[in-house]
């Protein structure tokens, strides 16, 4: 399969390969180059949708920033379409009361893919969580796929990895940093 299924995990090489394959398929089928100012307009609507508590208004915002078959890949669930994404947003409000999803960095673009930093900010303005998100865009500039990574610090290169194919692994007691 080219996308995760309910209950699948994204913490595997297989999942990463599926993500790359899927992004490549979208790229080949859309041949879109990101216009940064147009993306920021879509991103603003996306963030407003995440701030919206009223389901009808949330659906209207999602229709403006997502394709009808748009996806958000959750850690253990795939949310496809406006209804499922609206349910994800409602769960966000239940799990993070009075918090909002905000832009935390500038963007990096490549063809139809955008990478950015984001954060969950509490009502007092404090950052509750940080992450990075990858967006794949459709030909019309709306969001086709969202893959968020929250508090994702990559692990060190495994000690068993061939030395000539990786950054040297600092050993305990070593002065190398």
Coordinates of C-alpha atoms in Angstrom, one line a residue:
X1 CA 0.0 0.0 0.0
X2 CA 1.1 3.6 -0.7
X3 CA -0.3 5.0 2.5
X4 CA -0.7 4.0 6.2
X5 CA -3.8 2.2 7.4
X6 CA -5.6 2.5 10.7
X7 CA -3.3 1.2 13.4
X8 CA -0.1 1.3 11.4
X9 CA 3.0 3.0 12.7
X10 CA 5.1 5.6 11.0
X11 CA 8.3 4.7 12.9
X12 CA 9.6 2.2 10.4
X13 CA 11.7 2.3 7.2
X14 CA 8.8 0.7 5.4
X15 CA 6.6 3.6 6.3
X16 CA 9.2 6.1 5.3
X17 CA 9.5 4.4 1.9
X18 CA 5.8 4.5 1.5
X19 CA 5.8 8.2 2.3
X20 CA 8.5 8.9 -0.2
X21 CA 6.9 6.8 -2.9
X22 CA 3.6 8.5 -2.3
X23 CA 5.1 12.0 -2.4
X24 CA 6.9 11.0 -5.6
X25 CA 3.7 9.8 -7.2
X26 CA 1.9 13.1 -6.2
X27 CA 4.9 15.1 -7.7
X28 CA 4.8 13.2 -11.0
X29 CA 1.0 13.5 -11.2
X30 CA 0.9 17.2 -10.3
X31 CA 4.1 18.8 -11.5
X32 CA 3.4 21.8 -9.2
X33 CA 6.0 24.3 -8.1
X34 CA 5.2 26.1 -4.8
X35 CA 4.4 29.8 -4.9
X36 CA 5.4 30.9 -1.4
X37 CA 2.9 33.7 -1.1
X38 CA 0.1 31.5 -2.4
X39 CA 1.1 28.8 0.0
X40 CA 1.1 31.2 3.0
X41 CA -2.5 32.2 2.0
X42 CA -3.5 28.5 2.1
X43 CA -1.6 27.9 5.3
X44 CA -3.4 30.7 7.0
X45 CA -6.8 29.1 6.1
X46 CA -5.5 25.7 7.4
X47 CA -4.4 27.2 10.7
X48 CA -7.8 29.1 11.0
X49 CA -9.5 25.7 10.4
X50 CA -7.5 24.3 13.3
X51 CA -8.6 27.2 15.5
X52 CA -12.3 26.8 14.5
X53 CA -14.7 25.2 17.0
X54 CA -17.9 25.5 14.9
X55 CA -18.1 22.4 12.7
X56 CA -19.8 24.0 9.7
X57 CA -17.3 26.9 9.6
X58 CA -14.4 24.4 10.0
X59 CA -15.7 22.4 7.0
X60 CA -15.9 25.6 4.9
X61 CA -12.3 26.5 5.8
X62 CA -11.1 23.0 5.0
X63 CA -12.8 23.1 1.6
X64 CA -10.9 26.2 0.8
X65 CA -7.4 24.8 1.8
X66 CA -7.7 21.1 1.2
X67 CA -8.6 18.9 -1.8
X68 CA -11.7 16.8 -1.3
X69 CA -9.5 13.7 -0.8
X70 CA -6.9 15.6 1.3
X71 CA -5.1 13.6 4.0
X72 CA -3.6 14.2 7.4
X73 CA -1.4 11.3 8.5
X74 CA -1.7 10.8 12.2
X75 CA 0.6 8.6 14.3
X76 CA -1.9 5.8 14.3
X77 CA -4.6 6.9 11.9
X78 CA -5.1 8.3 8.5
X79 CA -7.6 11.2 8.2
X80 CA -9.0 11.4 4.6
X81 CA -11.5 14.0 3.5
X82 CA -13.2 17.0 5.1
X83 CA -15.3 15.0 7.6
X84 CA -12.4 12.9 8.9
X85 CA -10.1 16.0 9.1
X86 CA -12.9 17.9 10.9
X87 CA -13.1 15.0 13.4
X88 CA -9.3 15.3 13.9
X89 CA -9.6 19.0 14.6
X90 CA -12.4 18.4 17.1
X91 CA -10.2 15.8 18.8
X92 CA -7.3 18.4 18.8
X93 CA -9.6 20.8 20.7
X94 CA -10.5 18.1 23.2
X95 CA -6.9 17.1 23.8
X96 CA -5.4 20.6 23.8
X97 CA -8.1 22.8 25.2
X98 CA -7.7 26.5 24.5
X99 CA -4.5 25.8 22.5
X100 CA -3.9 26.8 18.9
X101 CA -1.7 25.5 16.1
X102 CA 0.7 28.2 14.8
X103 CA 3.5 28.7 12.4
X104 CA 6.9 28.6 14.2
X105 CA 9.4 28.9 11.3
X106 CA 9.7 30.0 7.7
X107 CA 9.2 27.5 4.9
X108 CA 11.4 25.3 2.7
X109 CA 9.9 24.4 -0.6
X110 CA 10.8 21.8 -3.3
X111 CA 8.5 21.3 -6.3
X112 CA 5.0 20.7 -4.7
X113 CA 6.3 19.9 -1.2
X114 CA 6.6 22.4 1.7
X115 CA 8.4 21.8 5.0
X116 CA 7.9 24.1 8.0
X117 CA 8.1 24.3 11.8
X118 CA 4.9 24.6 13.8
X119 CA 3.9 24.8 17.5
X120 CA 1.0 24.3 19.8
X121 CA 0.6 27.5 21.8
X122 CA -1.5 27.7 25.0
X123 CA -3.8 30.6 26.0
X124 CA -1.0 32.2 27.9
X125 CA 1.2 32.2 24.8
X126 CA 3.5 29.5 26.0
X127 CA 4.7 26.8 23.6
X128 CA 3.3 23.4 24.7
X129 CA 4.8 21.4 21.8
X130 CA 6.9 21.9 18.7
X131 CA 7.1 20.0 15.5
X132 CA 7.7 20.0 11.8
X133 CA 5.2 19.3 9.1
X134 CA 5.5 18.3 5.5
X135 CA 2.7 19.4 3.1
X136 CA 2.2 18.1 -0.4
X137 CA 0.2 20.4 -2.6
X138 CA -2.3 19.7 -5.4
X139 CA -2.1 21.5 -8.8
X140 CA -4.6 24.1 -7.7
X141 CA -2.3 25.0 -4.7
X142 CA -4.5 23.5 -2.0
X143 CA -3.2 20.9 0.4
X144 CA -3.3 17.3 -0.7
X145 CA -1.4 15.7 2.2
X146 CA -0.1 16.7 5.6
X147 CA 2.5 14.7 7.5
X148 CA 3.2 16.2 11.0
X149 CA 6.2 15.2 13.2
X150 CA 5.8 16.3 16.8
X151 CA 8.8 16.6 19.1
X152 CA 10.6 14.4 16.7
X153 CA 14.3 14.3 17.6
X154 CA 16.0 11.8 15.3
X155 CA 17.9 9.0 17.0
X156 CA 21.7 8.7 16.6
X157 CA 23.2 6.6 13.9
X158 CA 23.3 3.0 15.0
X159 CA 26.7 1.8 16.3
X160 CA 26.5 -1.1 13.9
X161 CA 26.2 1.2 10.8
X162 CA 29.1 1.2 8.4
X163 CA 31.4 4.1 9.4
X164 CA 32.1 5.2 5.8
X165 CA 28.3 5.7 5.3
X166 CA 27.5 7.9 8.3
X167 CA 28.5 10.6 10.7
X168 CA 30.9 9.2 13.3
X169 CA 29.0 8.1 16.4
X170 CA 30.5 9.7 19.6
X171 CA 31.4 7.0 22.1
X172 CA 30.8 7.4 25.8
X173 CA 33.9 9.0 27.4
X174 CA 34.9 10.5 24.1
X175 CA 35.8 14.2 23.8
X176 CA 34.1 14.4 20.4
X177 CA 30.8 16.1 20.4

